[in-house]
Short mmCIF file of C-alpha atoms and ligand atoms in Angstrom, two decimals:
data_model
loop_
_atom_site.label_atom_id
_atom_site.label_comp_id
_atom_site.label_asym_id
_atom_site.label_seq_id
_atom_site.Cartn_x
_atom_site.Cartn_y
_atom_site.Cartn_z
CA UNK A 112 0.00 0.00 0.00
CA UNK A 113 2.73 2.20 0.79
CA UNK A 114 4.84 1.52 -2.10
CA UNK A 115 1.70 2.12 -4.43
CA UNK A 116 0.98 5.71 -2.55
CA UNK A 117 4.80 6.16 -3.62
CA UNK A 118 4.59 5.28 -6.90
CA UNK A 119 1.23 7.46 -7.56
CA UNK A 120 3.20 10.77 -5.68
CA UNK A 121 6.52 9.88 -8.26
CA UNK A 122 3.50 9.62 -11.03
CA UNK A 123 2.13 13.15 -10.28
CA UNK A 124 5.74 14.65 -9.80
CA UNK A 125 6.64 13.06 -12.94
CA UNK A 126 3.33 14.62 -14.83
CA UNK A 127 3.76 18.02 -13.11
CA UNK A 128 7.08 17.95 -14.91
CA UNK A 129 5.92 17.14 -17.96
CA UNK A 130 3.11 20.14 -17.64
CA UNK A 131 6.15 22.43 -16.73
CA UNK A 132 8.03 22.51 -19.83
CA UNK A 133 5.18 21.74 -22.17
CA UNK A 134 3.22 24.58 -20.96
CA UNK A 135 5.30 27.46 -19.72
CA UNK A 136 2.23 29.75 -19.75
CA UNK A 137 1.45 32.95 -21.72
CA UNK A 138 3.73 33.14 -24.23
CA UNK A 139 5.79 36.14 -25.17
CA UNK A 140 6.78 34.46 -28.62
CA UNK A 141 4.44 35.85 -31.36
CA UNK A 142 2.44 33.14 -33.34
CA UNK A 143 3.25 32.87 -37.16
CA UNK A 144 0.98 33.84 -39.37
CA UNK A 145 -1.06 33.07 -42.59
CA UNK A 146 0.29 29.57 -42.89
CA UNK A 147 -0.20 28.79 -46.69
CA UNK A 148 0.44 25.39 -48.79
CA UNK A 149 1.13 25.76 -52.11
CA UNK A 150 2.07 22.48 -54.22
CA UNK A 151 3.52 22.48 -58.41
CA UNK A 152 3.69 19.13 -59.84
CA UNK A 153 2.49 17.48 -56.66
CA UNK A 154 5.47 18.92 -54.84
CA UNK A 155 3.65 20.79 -51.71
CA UNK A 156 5.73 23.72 -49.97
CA UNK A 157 4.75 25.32 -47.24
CA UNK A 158 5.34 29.39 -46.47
CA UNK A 159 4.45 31.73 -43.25
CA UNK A 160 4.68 35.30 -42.58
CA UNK A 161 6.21 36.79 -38.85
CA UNK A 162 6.57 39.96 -37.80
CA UNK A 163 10.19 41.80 -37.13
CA UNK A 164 11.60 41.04 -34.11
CA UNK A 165 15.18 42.22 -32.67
CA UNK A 166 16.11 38.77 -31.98
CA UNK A 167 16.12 35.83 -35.09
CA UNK A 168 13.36 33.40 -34.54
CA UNK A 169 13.78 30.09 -35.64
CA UNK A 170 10.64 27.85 -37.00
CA UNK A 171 10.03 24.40 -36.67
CA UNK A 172 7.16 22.38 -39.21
CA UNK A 173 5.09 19.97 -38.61
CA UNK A 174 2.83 17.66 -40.89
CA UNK A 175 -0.11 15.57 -40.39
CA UNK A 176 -2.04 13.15 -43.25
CA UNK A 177 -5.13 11.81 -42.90
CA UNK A 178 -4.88 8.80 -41.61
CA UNK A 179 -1.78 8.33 -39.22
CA UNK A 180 -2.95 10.80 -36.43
CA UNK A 181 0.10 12.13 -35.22
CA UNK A 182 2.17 15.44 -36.42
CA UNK A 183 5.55 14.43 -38.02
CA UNK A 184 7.98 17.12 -37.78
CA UNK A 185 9.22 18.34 -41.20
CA UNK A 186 11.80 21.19 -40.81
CA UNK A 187 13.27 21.98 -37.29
CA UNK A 188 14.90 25.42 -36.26
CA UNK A 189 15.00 27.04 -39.19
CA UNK A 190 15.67 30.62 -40.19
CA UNK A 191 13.61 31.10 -43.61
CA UNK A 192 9.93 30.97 -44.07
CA UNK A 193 9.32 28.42 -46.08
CA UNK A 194 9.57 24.42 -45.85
CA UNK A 195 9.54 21.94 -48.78
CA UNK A 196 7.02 18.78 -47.64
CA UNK A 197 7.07 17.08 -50.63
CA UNK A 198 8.37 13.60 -48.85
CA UNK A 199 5.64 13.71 -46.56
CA UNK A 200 2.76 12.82 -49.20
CA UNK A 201 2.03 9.28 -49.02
CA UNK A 202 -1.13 9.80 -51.20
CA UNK A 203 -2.37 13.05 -52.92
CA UNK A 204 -5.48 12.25 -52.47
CA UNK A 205 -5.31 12.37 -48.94
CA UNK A 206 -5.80 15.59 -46.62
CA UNK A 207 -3.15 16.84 -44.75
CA UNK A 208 -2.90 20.05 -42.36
CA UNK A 209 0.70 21.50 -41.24
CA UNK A 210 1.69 23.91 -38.21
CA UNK A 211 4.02 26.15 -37.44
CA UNK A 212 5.82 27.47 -34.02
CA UNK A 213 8.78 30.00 -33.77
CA UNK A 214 11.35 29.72 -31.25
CA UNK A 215 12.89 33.31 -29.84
CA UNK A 216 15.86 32.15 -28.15
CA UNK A 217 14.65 29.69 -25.43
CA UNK A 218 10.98 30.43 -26.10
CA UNK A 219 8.53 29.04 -28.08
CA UNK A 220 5.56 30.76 -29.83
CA UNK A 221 1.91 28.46 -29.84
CA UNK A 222 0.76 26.90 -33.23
CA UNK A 223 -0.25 28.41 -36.24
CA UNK A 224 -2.15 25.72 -38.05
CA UNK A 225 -2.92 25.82 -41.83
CA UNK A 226 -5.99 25.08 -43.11
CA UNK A 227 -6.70 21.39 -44.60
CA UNK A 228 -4.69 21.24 -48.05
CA UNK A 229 -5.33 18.00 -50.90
CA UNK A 230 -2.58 17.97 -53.11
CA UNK A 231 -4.45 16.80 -56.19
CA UNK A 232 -7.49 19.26 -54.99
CA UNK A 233 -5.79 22.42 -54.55
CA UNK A 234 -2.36 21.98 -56.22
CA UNK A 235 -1.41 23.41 -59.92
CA UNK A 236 -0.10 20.63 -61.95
CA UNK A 237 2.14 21.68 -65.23
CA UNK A 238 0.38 21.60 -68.38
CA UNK A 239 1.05 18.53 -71.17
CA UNK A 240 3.37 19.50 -74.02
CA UNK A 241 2.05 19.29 -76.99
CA UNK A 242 3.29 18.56 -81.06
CA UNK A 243 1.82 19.12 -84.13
CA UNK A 244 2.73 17.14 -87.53
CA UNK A 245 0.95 17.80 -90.26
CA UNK A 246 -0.14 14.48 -92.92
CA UNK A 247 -2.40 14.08 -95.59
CA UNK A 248 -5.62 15.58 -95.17
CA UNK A 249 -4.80 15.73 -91.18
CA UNK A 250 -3.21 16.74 -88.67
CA UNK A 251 -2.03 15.12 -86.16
CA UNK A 252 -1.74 16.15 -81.98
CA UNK A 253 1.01 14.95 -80.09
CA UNK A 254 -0.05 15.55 -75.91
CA UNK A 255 2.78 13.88 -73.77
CA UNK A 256 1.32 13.42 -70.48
CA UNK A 257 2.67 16.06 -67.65
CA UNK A 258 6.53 14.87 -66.49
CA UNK A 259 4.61 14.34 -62.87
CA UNK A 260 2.68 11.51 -64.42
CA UNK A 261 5.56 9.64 -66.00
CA UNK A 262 8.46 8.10 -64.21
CA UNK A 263 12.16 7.89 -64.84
CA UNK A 264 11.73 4.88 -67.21
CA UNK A 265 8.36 6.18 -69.20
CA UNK A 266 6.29 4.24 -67.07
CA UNK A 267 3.30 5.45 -65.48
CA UNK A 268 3.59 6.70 -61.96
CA UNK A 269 3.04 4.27 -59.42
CA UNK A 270 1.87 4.71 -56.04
CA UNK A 271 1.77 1.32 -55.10
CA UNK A 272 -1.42 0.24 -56.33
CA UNK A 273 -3.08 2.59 -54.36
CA UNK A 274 -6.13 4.99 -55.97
CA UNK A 275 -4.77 8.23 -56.59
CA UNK A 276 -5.03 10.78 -58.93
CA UNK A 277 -4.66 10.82 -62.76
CA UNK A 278 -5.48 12.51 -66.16
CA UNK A 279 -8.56 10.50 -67.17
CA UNK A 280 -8.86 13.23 -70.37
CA UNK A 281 -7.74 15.46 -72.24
CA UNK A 282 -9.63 18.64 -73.19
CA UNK A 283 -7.96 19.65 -76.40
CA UNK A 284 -9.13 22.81 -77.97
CA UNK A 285 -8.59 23.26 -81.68
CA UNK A 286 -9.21 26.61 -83.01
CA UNK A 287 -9.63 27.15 -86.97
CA UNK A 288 -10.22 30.58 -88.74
CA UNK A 289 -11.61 31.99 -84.97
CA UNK A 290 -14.20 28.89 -84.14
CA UNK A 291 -12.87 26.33 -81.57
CA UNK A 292 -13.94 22.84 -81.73
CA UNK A 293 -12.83 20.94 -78.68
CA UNK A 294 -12.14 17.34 -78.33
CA UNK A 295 -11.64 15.03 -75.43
CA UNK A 296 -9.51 12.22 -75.53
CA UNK A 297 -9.43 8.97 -73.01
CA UNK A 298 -6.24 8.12 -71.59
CA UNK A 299 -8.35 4.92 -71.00
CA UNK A 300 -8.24 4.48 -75.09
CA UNK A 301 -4.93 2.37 -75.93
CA UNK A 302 -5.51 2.79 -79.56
CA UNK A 303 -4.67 6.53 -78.79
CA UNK A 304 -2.59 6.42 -75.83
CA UNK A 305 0.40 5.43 -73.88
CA UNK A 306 2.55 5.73 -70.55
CA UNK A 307 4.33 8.57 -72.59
CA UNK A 308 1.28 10.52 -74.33
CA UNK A 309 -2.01 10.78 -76.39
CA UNK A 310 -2.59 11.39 -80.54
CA UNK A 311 -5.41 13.00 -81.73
CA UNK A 312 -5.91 12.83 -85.49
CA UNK A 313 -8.00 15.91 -86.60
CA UNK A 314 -9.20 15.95 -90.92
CA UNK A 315 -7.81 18.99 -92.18
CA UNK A 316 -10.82 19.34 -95.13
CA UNK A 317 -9.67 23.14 -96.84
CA UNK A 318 -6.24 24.61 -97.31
CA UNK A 319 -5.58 27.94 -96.32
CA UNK A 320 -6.10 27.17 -92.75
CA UNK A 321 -4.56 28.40 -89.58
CA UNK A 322 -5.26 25.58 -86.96
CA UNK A 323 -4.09 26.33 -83.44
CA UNK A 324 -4.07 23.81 -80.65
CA UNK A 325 -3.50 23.87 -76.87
CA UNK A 326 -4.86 21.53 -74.46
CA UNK A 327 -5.17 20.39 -70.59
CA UNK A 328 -5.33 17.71 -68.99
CA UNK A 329 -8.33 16.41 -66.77
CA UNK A 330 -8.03 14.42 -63.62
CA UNK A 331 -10.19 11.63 -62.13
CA UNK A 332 -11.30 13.55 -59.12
CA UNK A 333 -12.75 16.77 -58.24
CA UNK A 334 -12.91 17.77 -61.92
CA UNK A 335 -9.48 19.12 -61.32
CA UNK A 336 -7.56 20.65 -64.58
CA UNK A 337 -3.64 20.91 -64.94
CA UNK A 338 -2.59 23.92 -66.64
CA UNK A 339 -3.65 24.35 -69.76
CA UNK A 340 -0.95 24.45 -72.73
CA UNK A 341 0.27 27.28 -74.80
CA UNK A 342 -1.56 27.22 -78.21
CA UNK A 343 0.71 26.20 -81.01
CA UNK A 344 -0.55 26.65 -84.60
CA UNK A 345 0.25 25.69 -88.03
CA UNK A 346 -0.55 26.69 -90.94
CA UNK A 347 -2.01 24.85 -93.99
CA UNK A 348 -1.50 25.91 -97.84
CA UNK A 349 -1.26 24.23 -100.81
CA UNK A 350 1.59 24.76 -101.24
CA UNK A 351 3.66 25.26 -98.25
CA UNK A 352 3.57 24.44 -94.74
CA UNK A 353 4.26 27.46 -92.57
CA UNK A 354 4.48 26.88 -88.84
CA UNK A 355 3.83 29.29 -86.14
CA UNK A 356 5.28 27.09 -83.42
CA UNK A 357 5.18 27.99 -79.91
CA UNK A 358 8.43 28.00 -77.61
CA UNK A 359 8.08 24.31 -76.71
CA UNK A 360 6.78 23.10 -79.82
CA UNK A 361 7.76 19.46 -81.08
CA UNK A 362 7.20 19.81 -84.49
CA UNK A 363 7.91 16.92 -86.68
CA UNK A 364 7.23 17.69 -90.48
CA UNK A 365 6.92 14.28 -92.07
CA UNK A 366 6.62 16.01 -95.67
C1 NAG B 41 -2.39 37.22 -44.61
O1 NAG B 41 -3.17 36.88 -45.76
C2 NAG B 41 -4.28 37.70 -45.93
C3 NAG B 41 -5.08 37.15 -47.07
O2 NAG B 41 -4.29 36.42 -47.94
C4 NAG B 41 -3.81 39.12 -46.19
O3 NAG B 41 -4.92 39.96 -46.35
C5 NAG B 41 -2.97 39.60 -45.03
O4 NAG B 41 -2.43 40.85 -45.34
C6 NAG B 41 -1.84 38.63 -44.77
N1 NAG B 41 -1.19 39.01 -43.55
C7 NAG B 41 0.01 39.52 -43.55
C8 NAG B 41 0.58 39.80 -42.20
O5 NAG B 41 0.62 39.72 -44.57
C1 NAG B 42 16.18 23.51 -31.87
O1 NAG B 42 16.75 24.54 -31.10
C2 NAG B 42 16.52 24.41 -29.70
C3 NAG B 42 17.08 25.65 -29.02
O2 NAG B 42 18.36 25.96 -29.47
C4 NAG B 42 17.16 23.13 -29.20
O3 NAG B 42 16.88 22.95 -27.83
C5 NAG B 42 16.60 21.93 -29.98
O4 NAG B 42 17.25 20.75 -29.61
C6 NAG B 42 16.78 22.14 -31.47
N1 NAG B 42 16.13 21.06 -32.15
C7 NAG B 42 16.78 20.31 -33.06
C8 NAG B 42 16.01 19.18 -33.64
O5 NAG B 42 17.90 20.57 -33.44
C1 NAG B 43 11.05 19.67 -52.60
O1 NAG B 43 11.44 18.33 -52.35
C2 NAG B 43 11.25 17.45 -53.45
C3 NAG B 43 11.54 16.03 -53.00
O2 NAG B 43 12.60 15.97 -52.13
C4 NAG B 43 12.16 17.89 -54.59
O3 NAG B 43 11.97 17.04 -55.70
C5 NAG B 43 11.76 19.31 -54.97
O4 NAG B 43 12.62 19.78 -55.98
C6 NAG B 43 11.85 20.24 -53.77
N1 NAG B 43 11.30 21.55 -54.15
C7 NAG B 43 11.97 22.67 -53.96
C8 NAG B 43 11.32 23.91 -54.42
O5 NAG B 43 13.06 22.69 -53.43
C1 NAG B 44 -10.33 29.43 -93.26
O1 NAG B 44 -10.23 30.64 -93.99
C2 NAG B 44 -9.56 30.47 -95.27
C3 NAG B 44 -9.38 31.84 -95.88
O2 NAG B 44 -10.46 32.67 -95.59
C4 NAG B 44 -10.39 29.52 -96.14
O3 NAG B 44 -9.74 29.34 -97.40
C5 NAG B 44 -10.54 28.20 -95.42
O4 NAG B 44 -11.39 27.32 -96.17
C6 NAG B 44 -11.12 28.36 -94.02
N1 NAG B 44 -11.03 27.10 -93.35
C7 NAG B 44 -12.05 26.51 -92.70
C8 NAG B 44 -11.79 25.18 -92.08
O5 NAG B 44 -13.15 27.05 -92.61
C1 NAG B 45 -2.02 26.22 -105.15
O1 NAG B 45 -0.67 26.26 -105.60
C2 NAG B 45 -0.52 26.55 -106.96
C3 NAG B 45 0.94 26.42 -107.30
O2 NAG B 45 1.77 26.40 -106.19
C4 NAG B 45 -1.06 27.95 -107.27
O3 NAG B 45 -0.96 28.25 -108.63
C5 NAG B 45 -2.52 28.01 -106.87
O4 NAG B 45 -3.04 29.33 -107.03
C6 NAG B 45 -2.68 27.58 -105.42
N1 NAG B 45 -4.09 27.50 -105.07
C7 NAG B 45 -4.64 28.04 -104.00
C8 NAG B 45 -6.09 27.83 -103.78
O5 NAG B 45 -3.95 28.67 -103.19
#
């Protein structure tokens, strides 16, 4: 009995330790603010704002997904405001939240928590580049699939089997003499696609015609776009083919 009204006093003196450094009151840190995610390619970053203070603060980062409930620090004591996440998406699809504390000297600030950020929802995702080669009585439209989508070997990105997120069309908008038809091509059609890209045959029926294309790529959830191409255009004659190519143009002139 004795020993257990021991061990319950070493218990509380323990817990009243504990309290003591995690909670050392009102702080006199300031509490970062606006804590923003932004993520390119899938590649999430995170950036804050403090105010000036005469002494350097020094921020630490912390990460949490949905789905393994505990924060997982990211960057520790550092002096800019910004910290790269990137190897702390396990899915894209998932939600995850970060927060922030600065450190003035011994002190800490509390945490400034961003809001919940889905890196396939709210990230920007580069647009597919895009070819034109002219044939017979078409043309044909070369869209290679965003680099984010296609591994080191031109395979298709794998997250081990798990759902995540993918182009499931392209919206490819060809404009001729002012009117734009648009077309929408299944990554799900093999005839027409491949790890590395899509074709898209369009009949050229008159000469004389400038037809410009750009397109974007659609993704299986949330009707999210990537960003949508620069148009490149190319111009059919009878004669001669003139091409207007834009700066990342692949043309390939088969003629
Ligand atoms: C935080 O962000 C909001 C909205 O984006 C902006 O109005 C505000 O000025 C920012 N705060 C600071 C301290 O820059
Ligand atoms: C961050 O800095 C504080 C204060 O200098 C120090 O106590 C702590 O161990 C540092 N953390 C890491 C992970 O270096
Ligand atoms: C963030 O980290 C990822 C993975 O480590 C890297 O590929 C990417 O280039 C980094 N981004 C920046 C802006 O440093
Ligand atoms: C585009 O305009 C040119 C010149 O006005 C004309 O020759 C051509 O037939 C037009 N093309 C289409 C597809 O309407
Ligand atoms: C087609 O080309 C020929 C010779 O290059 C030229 O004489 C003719 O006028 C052209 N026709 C049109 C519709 O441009």
């Amino acid at each position: 009995m004795a020993f257990l009204v021991l061990l319950t006093l070493a218990m509380q003196g323990v817990s009243r330790a504990e309290m003591g450094t995690a909670d050392p009151g009102p702080s006199s840190v300031p509490i970062p603010t606006n804590v923003t995610i932004e993520s390119y390619n899938m590649k999430p970053i995170v950036y804050w704002e403090y105010q000036i203070m005469p002494q350097v603060p020094v921020f630490t980062v912390e990460v949490k997904t949905y789905g393994y409930g505990d924060w997982i620090v990211a960057c520790t004591n550092i002096s800019h405001r910004y910290c790269n996440i990137s190897d702390h998406v396990n899915d894209p699809l998932n939600s995850l939240w970060v927060r922030v504390k600065a450190r003035v000297g011994q002190k800490e600030s509390a945490y400034a928590k961003s809001e919940e950020f889905t890196v396939c929802q709210h990230g920007k995702i580069e647009p597919p580049k895009l070819g034109i080669r002219k044939e017979e009585k078409q043309i044909t439209i070369d869209i290679f699939h965003p680099s984010v989508f296609v591994n080191g070997e031109g395979q298709e990105v794998d997250y081990y089997d798990e759902i995540t997120c993918y182009i499931i069309v392209y919206n490819v908008y060809v404009r001729v003499n002012k009117s734009e038809i648009l077309y929408k091509v299944s990554t799900k059609m093999e005839d027409d696609c491949n790890e590395i890209q899509c074709q898209l045959t369009v009949p050229v029926p008159s000469l004389n015609s400038q037809y410009c294309v750009s397109a974007e790529g659609v993704l299986n959830v949330w009707g999210v776009t990537t960003e949508k191409s620069e148009e490149i255009c190319v111009t059919i004659s009878n004669s001669s083919i003139k091409d207007l190519c834009g700066k990342k143009c692949h043309y390939r002139d088969k003629t």
